[in-house]
Short mmCIF file of C-alpha atoms in Angstrom, two decimals:
data_model
loop_
_atom_site.label_atom_id
_atom_site.label_comp_id
_atom_site.label_asym_id
_atom_site.label_seq_id
_atom_site.Cartn_x
_atom_site.Cartn_y
_atom_site.Cartn_z
CA MET A 20 0.03 0.18 -0.35
CA ASN A 21 1.64 3.09 -0.82
CA TRP A 22 1.30 4.89 2.50
CA SER A 23 1.78 8.41 1.13
CA LEU A 24 -1.50 8.86 -1.16
CA PHE A 25 -2.95 7.51 1.67
CA PHE A 26 -1.73 10.26 4.36
CA LEU A 27 -2.64 12.64 1.36
CA PHE A 28 -5.52 11.62 0.84
CA ALA A 29 -6.58 12.10 4.30
CA SER A 30 -5.84 15.53 4.22
CA TYR A 31 -8.23 17.04 1.57
CA VAL A 32 -10.64 14.04 3.29
CA LEU A 33 -10.43 13.58 6.83
CA LEU A 34 -9.59 16.28 7.93
CA PRO A 35 -12.06 19.25 6.10
CA THR A 36 -15.17 16.52 7.78
CA VAL A 37 -13.38 17.32 11.47
CA SER A 38 -12.53 21.58 10.73
CA ALA A 39 -16.47 21.39 10.20
CA ILE A 40 -18.20 20.29 13.12
CA PRO A 41 -19.44 23.81 14.36
CA THR A 42 -17.09 25.67 17.36
CA PRO A 43 -20.04 26.43 20.21
CA ILE A 44 -21.15 29.50 20.56
CA GLU A 45 -20.41 31.01 23.98
CA VAL A 46 -23.41 33.35 25.54
CA ASP A 47 -22.94 35.46 27.78
CA LEU A 48 -25.82 35.58 30.85
CA ASP A 49 -25.63 38.66 31.82
CA ARG A 50 -25.57 40.56 28.36
CA ASP A 51 -28.42 40.94 25.24
CA PRO A 52 -27.88 39.76 21.97
CA ASN A 53 -26.84 43.30 21.14
CA GLY A 54 -24.32 42.81 23.59
CA ILE A 55 -25.60 45.64 26.18
CA PRO A 56 -25.27 44.82 29.61
CA TYR A 57 -29.13 44.01 31.49
CA THR A 58 -30.05 45.38 34.67
CA ASP A 59 -29.22 45.00 37.56
CA SER A 60 -31.57 42.88 40.39
CA ASN A 61 -31.48 45.06 43.13
CA PRO A 62 -34.89 45.91 44.52
CA ASN A 63 -33.26 49.86 45.32
CA GLU A 64 -36.18 49.80 48.22
CA GLU A 65 -36.44 52.99 50.20
CA LEU A 66 -33.79 52.73 53.24
CA TRP A 67 -35.91 53.96 56.13
CA HIS A 68 -38.47 56.25 57.16
CA ALA A 69 -38.67 59.38 58.19
CA GLY A 70 -39.34 58.23 62.10
CA SER A 71 -36.93 55.43 61.61
CA LYS A 72 -34.68 55.45 65.11
CA ILE A 73 -31.50 55.40 62.62
CA VAL A 74 -28.66 57.62 61.69
CA PRO A 75 -29.44 58.13 57.96
CA GLN A 76 -25.93 56.88 56.24
CA PRO A 77 -25.01 57.93 52.24
CA GLN A 78 -24.79 54.00 51.82
CA ARG A 79 -26.24 51.23 49.62
CA GLY A 80 -24.32 48.70 49.67
CA SER A 81 -21.24 48.20 49.56
CA LEU A 82 -21.93 51.51 47.78
CA GLY A 83 -21.39 54.95 49.90
CA ALA A 84 -19.56 55.96 53.20
CA SER A 85 -20.65 57.36 56.68
CA ILE A 86 -20.26 61.08 57.50
CA LEU A 87 -17.76 61.68 59.70
CA GLY A 88 -18.69 65.81 60.33
CA PRO A 89 -22.55 66.95 61.26
CA GLN A 90 -25.17 65.81 60.10
CA ASN A 91 -28.98 67.56 59.93
CA ILE A 92 -30.68 64.55 61.12
CA PRO A 93 -34.05 64.74 61.02
CA LEU A 94 -33.84 66.57 57.42
CA GLU A 95 -32.35 63.42 56.54
CA LEU A 96 -34.94 61.47 57.57
CA GLN A 97 -37.21 62.33 55.84
CA ASN A 98 -34.68 61.79 52.51
CA ALA A 99 -33.91 58.51 52.09
CA ASP A 100 -33.93 58.76 48.02
CA LEU A 101 -31.78 61.70 47.94
CA LEU A 102 -29.18 60.78 51.19
CA ALA A 103 -28.94 56.63 50.28
CA PRO A 104 -29.99 57.18 46.15
CA PRO A 105 -31.48 53.78 44.86
CA THR A 106 -28.78 52.82 42.15
CA THR A 107 -31.47 53.08 39.65
CA ASP A 108 -30.60 57.51 39.70
CA HIS A 109 -28.71 57.94 36.99
CA GLY A 110 -27.56 62.04 35.80
CA SER A 111 -28.78 65.57 36.52
CA VAL A 112 -32.99 66.32 37.13
CA PRO A 113 -33.88 69.79 38.56
CA ASN A 114 -34.71 69.27 42.00
CA PHE A 115 -39.04 68.67 42.00
CA LYS A 116 -39.75 68.59 45.64
CA TRP A 117 -40.74 71.38 48.00
CA PRO A 118 -42.57 71.32 51.46
CA PHE A 119 -43.86 74.06 52.11
CA SER A 120 -42.74 73.74 55.33
CA LEU A 121 -39.88 76.12 54.28
CA SER A 122 -41.26 78.65 52.30
CA HIS A 123 -41.50 81.94 54.08
CA SER A 124 -44.67 83.02 55.93
CA LYS A 125 -46.56 85.96 55.71
CA LEU A 126 -48.44 86.39 59.13
CA ASN A 127 -51.79 89.18 59.29
CA LYS A 128 -54.39 89.38 62.27
CA GLY A 129 -56.46 86.30 61.09
CA GLY A 130 -54.23 83.83 59.65
CA TRP A 131 -51.54 83.72 57.18
CA SER A 132 -50.15 82.31 53.78
CA ARG A 133 -46.81 80.76 52.34
CA GLY A 134 -46.09 80.13 49.00
CA GLN A 135 -44.59 77.99 46.13
CA ASN A 136 -43.02 79.15 42.73
CA VAL A 137 -39.66 78.66 40.91
CA GLY A 138 -38.11 80.79 43.12
CA ASN A 139 -37.85 77.80 45.53
CA MET A 140 -37.83 75.31 42.90
CA PRO A 141 -36.79 76.95 39.56
CA SER A 142 -38.17 73.63 37.79
CA ALA A 143 -41.82 74.85 38.39
CA THR A 144 -41.67 77.11 35.54
CA ASP A 145 -45.97 76.76 34.66
CA ILE A 146 -48.06 76.56 37.73
CA ALA A 147 -47.29 78.12 41.01
CA GLY A 148 -49.16 77.26 44.22
CA VAL A 149 -50.12 79.07 47.79
CA ASN A 150 -51.43 77.49 50.86
CA MET A 151 -53.64 80.01 52.93
CA ARG A 152 -55.09 79.83 56.69
CA LEU A 153 -57.36 82.07 57.44
CA GLU A 154 -59.69 82.14 60.96
CA ALA A 155 -63.57 82.49 61.29
CA GLY A 156 -64.98 85.50 59.66
CA ALA A 157 -61.42 86.14 57.85
CA ILE A 158 -61.14 88.31 54.85
CA ARG A 159 -58.94 87.75 52.34
CA GLU A 160 -59.04 91.15 50.96
CA LEU A 161 -61.06 92.12 47.66
CA HIS A 162 -58.51 92.18 44.65
CA TRP A 163 -58.26 89.74 41.03
CA HIS A 164 -55.14 88.15 39.35
CA ASN A 165 -53.10 88.34 36.33
CA VAL A 166 -53.13 84.56 36.05
CA ASP A 167 -56.62 82.52 36.60
CA GLU A 168 -57.06 81.50 40.12
CA TRP A 169 -57.92 77.49 40.83
CA ALA A 170 -58.52 76.86 44.59
CA TYR A 171 -58.92 73.37 47.11
CA VAL A 172 -60.55 73.97 50.57
CA LEU A 173 -57.90 71.73 52.92
CA GLU A 174 -60.19 71.75 55.72
CA GLY A 175 -63.14 74.34 56.82
CA ASP A 176 -65.99 76.53 55.14
CA VAL A 177 -65.95 79.19 52.27
CA ARG A 178 -67.85 82.31 51.00
CA ILE A 179 -66.93 83.43 47.85
CA SER A 180 -68.11 86.38 45.03
CA THR A 181 -67.08 87.55 41.88
CA VAL A 182 -68.13 90.08 39.41
CA THR A 183 -67.78 88.51 35.10
CA PRO A 184 -66.94 91.35 33.15
CA GLU A 185 -70.25 91.33 32.08
CA GLY A 186 -71.06 92.12 35.80
CA GLN A 187 -73.02 88.68 35.94
CA VAL A 188 -71.99 87.78 39.80
CA TRP A 189 -71.67 84.62 41.15
CA ILE A 190 -71.64 84.27 45.30
CA GLY A 191 -71.11 80.83 46.25
CA ASP A 192 -69.85 78.30 49.41
CA VAL A 193 -67.22 76.09 49.66
CA SER A 194 -66.24 73.19 51.81
CA LYS A 195 -63.04 71.20 52.23
CA GLY A 196 -63.05 68.88 49.37
CA ASP A 197 -64.27 71.67 47.09
CA LEU A 198 -63.60 73.60 44.30
CA TRP A 199 -63.67 77.33 42.76
CA TYR A 200 -62.14 79.13 39.75
CA PHE A 201 -61.60 82.92 39.04
CA PRO A 202 -60.36 83.65 35.17
CA ALA A 203 -57.39 85.90 34.81
CA GLY A 204 -58.87 89.67 36.16
CA TYR A 205 -62.27 88.16 37.62
CA PRO A 206 -62.53 90.79 40.50
CA HIS A 207 -63.16 88.00 43.95
CA SER A 208 -63.52 87.55 47.06
CA VAL A 209 -61.88 84.76 49.45
CA GLN A 210 -64.15 84.96 53.48
CA ALA A 211 -64.11 81.98 56.28
CA LYS A 212 -67.40 81.25 57.63
CA ASN A 213 -67.75 80.00 61.45
CA SER A 214 -69.43 77.30 60.29
CA THR A 215 -66.04 75.39 62.08
CA PRO A 216 -64.83 76.61 65.07
CA ASP A 217 -61.20 77.43 63.40
CA GLY A 218 -62.18 78.52 60.21
CA ALA A 219 -60.03 77.43 56.59
CA GLU A 220 -57.41 76.39 55.13
CA PHE A 221 -57.11 75.66 51.54
CA LEU A 222 -54.33 75.59 48.28
CA LEU A 223 -54.55 77.86 45.29
CA ILE A 224 -53.12 77.33 42.46
CA PHE A 225 -51.89 79.10 40.15
CA ASP A 226 -51.43 78.67 36.21
CA GLU A 227 -47.66 79.93 35.98
CA GLY A 228 -44.89 79.99 37.84
CA THR A 229 -42.87 82.63 37.65
CA PHE A 230 -46.71 83.99 39.86
CA SER A 231 -46.40 85.28 43.81
CA GLU A 232 -49.06 86.78 45.99
CA ASP A 233 -46.99 89.91 46.46
CA GLY A 234 -48.01 90.15 43.15
CA THR A 235 -51.81 90.19 43.64
CA PHE A 236 -54.05 94.08 42.81
CA LEU A 237 -55.68 94.24 45.89
CA LEU A 238 -58.69 97.07 46.56
CA THR A 239 -56.91 98.75 48.95
CA ASP A 240 -53.89 99.37 47.21
CA TRP A 241 -55.06 100.51 44.69
CA LEU A 242 -57.47 103.48 46.16
CA ALA A 243 -54.87 104.79 49.00
CA HIS A 244 -52.53 106.20 45.47
CA VAL A 245 -55.63 107.73 43.40
CA PRO A 246 -56.38 110.46 44.51
CA LYS A 247 -59.44 111.37 45.94
CA SER A 248 -61.13 113.52 44.10
CA VAL A 249 -60.93 111.09 41.85
CA LEU A 250 -62.51 108.74 43.75
CA ALA A 251 -65.56 111.87 44.06
CA LYS A 252 -66.16 112.42 40.96
CA ILE A 253 -66.32 108.37 40.18
CA PHE A 254 -68.54 107.58 42.38
CA GLY A 255 -70.80 110.51 42.85
CA LEU A 256 -69.59 112.45 45.82
CA ASP A 257 -68.45 115.66 44.33
CA ASN A 258 -68.48 117.52 47.43
CA ASP A 259 -68.02 114.79 49.80
CA LEU A 260 -64.03 114.37 50.31
CA GLN A 261 -64.30 113.19 53.70
CA ALA A 262 -66.90 110.27 52.34
CA PHE A 263 -62.84 108.88 51.45
CA ASP A 264 -60.94 109.41 55.29
CA HIS A 265 -61.00 106.28 56.65
CA ILE A 266 -59.24 104.43 53.55
CA PRO A 267 -56.06 102.61 54.51
CA ALA A 268 -52.57 103.80 53.98
CA SER A 269 -51.53 100.24 52.61
CA GLU A 270 -52.84 96.95 51.95
CA LEU A 271 -54.94 94.53 54.04
CA TYR A 272 -54.08 91.41 52.84
CA ILE A 273 -56.05 88.65 55.40
CA PHE A 274 -58.29 90.72 58.11
CA PRO A 275 -60.55 89.97 60.93
CA GLY A 276 -64.03 90.36 59.58
CA THR A 277 -68.12 90.02 60.73
CA PRO A 278 -69.01 86.35 59.44
CA PRO A 279 -71.42 86.01 56.73
CA PRO A 280 -74.94 84.50 56.91
CA GLU A 281 -75.13 81.58 56.68
CA ASN A 282 -78.25 81.44 54.19
CA ILE A 283 -76.02 82.40 51.18
CA ASN A 284 -79.29 84.78 49.85
CA GLU A 285 -78.82 87.20 52.75
CA ASP A 286 -75.78 87.95 50.87
CA MET A 287 -76.53 88.36 47.97
CA VAL A 288 -77.08 92.22 45.93
CA VAL A 289 -78.53 90.46 42.85
CA PRO A 290 -79.19 86.82 42.15
CA ASN A 291 -76.16 84.44 40.90
CA ASN A 292 -76.39 85.08 37.42
CA THR A 293 -73.59 83.65 35.41
CA PRO A 294 -73.63 80.95 32.97
CA GLN A 295 -72.05 79.12 34.91
CA PRO A 296 -70.73 78.04 38.10
CA PHE A 297 -67.70 79.78 39.76
CA THR A 298 -67.44 76.91 42.78
CA PHE A 299 -67.54 73.09 42.18
CA ALA A 300 -69.12 70.35 44.81
CA PHE A 301 -66.09 67.24 44.32
CA SER A 302 -66.17 66.34 47.52
CA LYS A 303 -69.40 64.95 46.22
CA VAL A 304 -68.21 63.23 43.30
CA VAL A 305 -67.51 59.70 43.96
CA PRO A 306 -64.56 58.13 43.26
CA GLU A 307 -63.87 55.61 41.20
CA LYS A 308 -62.87 52.33 42.96
CA LYS A 309 -59.06 51.07 41.56
CA LEU A 310 -57.51 47.71 42.39
CA GLY A 311 -54.92 50.43 44.71
CA GLY A 312 -57.23 52.78 46.01
CA THR A 313 -59.59 55.39 44.65
CA VAL A 314 -59.15 58.47 41.87
CA LYS A 315 -61.83 61.28 41.25
CA VAL A 316 -61.18 63.63 38.23
CA VAL A 317 -62.53 66.99 37.54
CA ASP A 318 -61.59 68.94 34.31
CA SER A 319 -63.32 71.65 31.81
CA ARG A 320 -65.35 68.88 31.44
CA SER A 321 -67.22 69.06 34.49
CA PHE A 322 -66.26 72.17 35.69
CA SER A 323 -66.64 74.04 32.71
CA VAL A 324 -65.05 77.45 33.56
CA ALA A 325 -61.91 75.94 34.92
CA ASN A 326 -60.31 75.49 31.57
CA LYS A 327 -56.96 75.64 32.50
CA ILE A 328 -56.35 73.02 35.43
CA ALA A 329 -57.69 69.89 35.75
CA ALA A 330 -57.26 67.57 38.45
CA ALA A 331 -57.38 64.29 40.34
CA GLU A 332 -57.73 63.30 44.31
CA VAL A 333 -56.13 60.27 44.67
CA GLU A 334 -56.31 57.61 47.96
CA ILE A 335 -53.95 54.85 47.47
CA GLU A 336 -53.99 52.15 49.95
CA VAL A 337 -50.64 50.68 51.63
CA GLY A 338 -47.86 49.63 49.33
CA GLY A 339 -50.07 50.36 46.14
CA ILE A 340 -48.47 52.25 43.19
CA ARG A 341 -50.53 55.06 41.35
CA GLU A 342 -48.09 53.36 37.93
CA LEU A 343 -45.85 54.52 35.69
CA HIS A 344 -46.67 57.15 33.32
CA TRP A 345 -46.85 60.40 31.74
CA HIS A 346 -48.26 63.63 31.09
CA PRO A 347 -48.22 64.28 26.71
CA THR A 348 -48.12 68.25 27.28
CA GLN A 349 -48.96 68.70 30.59
CA PRO A 350 -46.86 69.99 33.57
CA GLU A 351 -47.90 68.04 37.04
CA TRP A 352 -47.92 70.00 40.17
CA THR A 353 -49.09 67.71 43.55
CA PHE A 354 -49.60 68.49 47.41
CA PHE A 355 -49.55 65.47 49.35
CA ILE A 356 -51.81 65.33 52.07
CA SER A 357 -51.33 62.89 54.48
CA GLY A 358 -48.95 59.73 53.85
CA GLU A 359 -45.95 58.83 53.40
CA ALA A 360 -44.67 59.08 49.46
CA ARG A 361 -42.34 57.84 46.64
CA ILE A 362 -41.60 59.29 43.17
CA SER A 363 -38.95 58.59 41.11
CA LEU A 364 -38.70 60.74 37.74
CA PHE A 365 -37.46 59.87 34.25
CA ALA A 366 -35.77 62.92 32.29
CA SER A 367 -34.54 61.58 29.54
CA GLN A 368 -31.19 61.04 28.48
CA ALA A 369 -30.51 59.00 31.33
CA ASN A 370 -31.03 61.17 33.72
CA ALA A 371 -33.75 59.54 36.67
CA ALA A 372 -34.00 60.88 40.34
CA THR A 373 -36.40 59.10 43.16
CA TYR A 374 -37.28 61.96 45.79
CA ASP A 375 -39.61 61.12 48.85
CA PHE A 376 -42.70 63.04 49.94
CA TYR A 377 -44.59 63.97 53.83
CA ALA A 378 -47.82 65.97 53.94
CA GLY A 379 -47.71 69.20 52.84
CA ASP A 380 -45.04 68.36 49.76
CA VAL A 381 -45.08 69.58 46.49
CA ALA A 382 -43.55 67.76 43.34
CA TYR A 383 -43.52 69.65 40.33
CA ILE A 384 -43.34 66.76 36.64
CA PRO A 385 -42.30 69.04 33.67
CA PRO A 386 -44.36 67.81 30.85
CA SER A 387 -43.89 63.90 29.20
CA PHE A 388 -41.49 62.94 32.62
CA GLY A 389 -41.82 58.47 33.25
CA HIS A 390 -42.58 58.54 37.03
CA TYR A 391 -45.27 56.82 39.77
CA ILE A 392 -46.27 57.50 42.99
CA GLU A 393 -45.75 54.86 45.75
CA ASN A 394 -47.12 55.03 48.89
CA THR A 395 -43.90 53.75 51.05
CA GLY A 396 -45.81 54.54 54.38
CA ASN A 397 -47.93 52.28 56.66
CA THR A 398 -51.40 54.57 56.06
CA THR A 399 -53.58 55.56 53.18
CA LEU A 400 -51.65 58.34 51.16
CA LYS A 401 -53.85 61.00 49.89
CA PHE A 402 -52.65 64.10 47.61
CA ILE A 403 -54.20 66.08 45.20
CA GLU A 404 -52.65 66.48 41.25
CA VAL A 405 -52.96 69.20 39.38
CA LEU A 406 -52.03 69.10 36.00
CA LYS A 407 -52.22 72.92 33.51
CA SER A 408 -54.34 71.99 31.37
CA GLU A 409 -58.55 72.23 30.12
CA LEU A 410 -58.32 67.84 29.98
CA PHE A 411 -57.00 65.22 32.54
CA GLN A 412 -55.31 62.91 31.03
CA ASP A 413 -51.78 60.75 31.21
CA ILE A 414 -50.56 58.06 29.43
CA SER A 415 -50.14 54.90 30.77
CA LEU A 416 -46.83 52.85 30.32
CA SER A 417 -48.84 48.84 30.92
CA GLN A 418 -51.80 49.72 28.17
CA TRP A 419 -48.57 51.41 25.17
CA LEU A 420 -47.04 47.92 26.10
CA ALA A 421 -49.54 45.95 25.63
CA LEU A 422 -51.57 47.32 23.28
CA THR A 423 -47.62 47.56 21.13
CA PRO A 424 -47.08 44.43 18.68
CA PRO A 425 -45.57 41.69 20.88
CA GLU A 426 -43.01 40.93 18.96
CA LEU A 427 -41.73 44.87 19.90
CA VAL A 428 -42.27 44.63 23.04
CA LYS A 429 -40.02 41.03 23.28
CA ALA A 430 -36.85 42.42 21.35
CA HIS A 431 -37.38 45.90 23.57
CA LEU A 432 -37.39 44.16 26.78
CA GLY A 433 -36.83 40.52 26.57
CA PHE A 434 -40.46 39.85 27.53
CA SER A 435 -41.70 36.00 28.72
CA ASP A 436 -45.01 35.25 27.23
CA ASP A 437 -46.51 35.01 30.43
CA THR A 438 -45.09 38.24 31.37
CA ILE A 439 -46.91 40.06 28.04
CA ALA A 440 -50.36 38.37 29.19
CA HIS A 441 -50.07 39.93 32.35
CA LEU A 442 -49.96 43.35 30.39
CA SER A 443 -52.81 45.83 31.15
CA LYS A 444 -54.71 45.77 27.76
CA THR A 445 -57.00 49.53 29.92
CA LYS A 446 -55.85 52.21 31.73
CA GLN A 447 -55.28 50.95 35.53
CA THR A 448 -54.09 54.16 37.64
CA LEU A 449 -53.47 52.54 40.88
CA VAL A 450 -51.88 48.74 41.23
CA LEU A 451 -51.02 47.10 44.52
#
């Protein structure tokens, strides 16, 4: 046998057969098929609560280190996700939290006010808020604004009035959970009734982030700066300048007064004759029951005069979440009435931040920023979610994915068929 020919044959026939065996493909379980790393499995839960009996530290797992210098422990206990942020936080997001307790209060005989605008939260460019308190019978001086005013009553009973440019009149009573609305330029009055011994407290929302109560057009401020001879002519008292001797030389703003009569008709110079009411009994609206709590919405469809502000009153049960969502073009101003909350804000381009909220705090969410609101306490979370919009609108992330072709969702997120089956085709709003 010619062995040289045999080996030559083997080199051309047998060896290629061996080399044709496919090489095993190495699969990286930590990366997707495109080589992009997967997110880690860290649950990133809030590490402590305001009432915790600890000395909080900027540490999460192996990250961070203890504080060696001085600490403001009460403040750090209220801001766990600022001091020890979840690893999902990244980049830079403008501050979107303001506690009214840090606002400078304006004290008057009969009540007080404190505000929030771009001066203390620069990101809140489209909405400003004021928290105001009136003792029983106390009056918020007759005035008007160059922006719209939307109000939500926190406690007590209030009587309001306004006159339209056509000379039409609306006088109404509002109670806890009710609303009023005054368009820009409409003069109005606000007075606490004495139906409760402590008077009233309420939120005022304005559709301009730079608004300040100090920029209000006040009745006394104006008339103190008009010559009395002009006042006499305007009011038909040419020969009686003394009639104007008691106009205050400076603004009253908030001052004590005689409580309004219980019968509202006694306060009416003429019967109400506006084509639409300027008050809304929001407290009487039956909330819609959700899996994780309740929601009720008000906008121009139910309160027609309020064509620039819409809102939802939300209550979330312990462990519940206002689902991942965003508002297409509307900024959101949210005030927390009770409970504890956590919000993570997604600002695009890998920018995300998480903040903690308590009763009396304000959150401001710019248009289209993705977010959720989680009840992190052991009691019901309640807040009023205000949008600068004629209509209350939001986009549910879960609903969007559920209504998108499944293969597209799988390609993006690697979801299984079972995971996709759990996505809700209807907007849930709240989940538990």
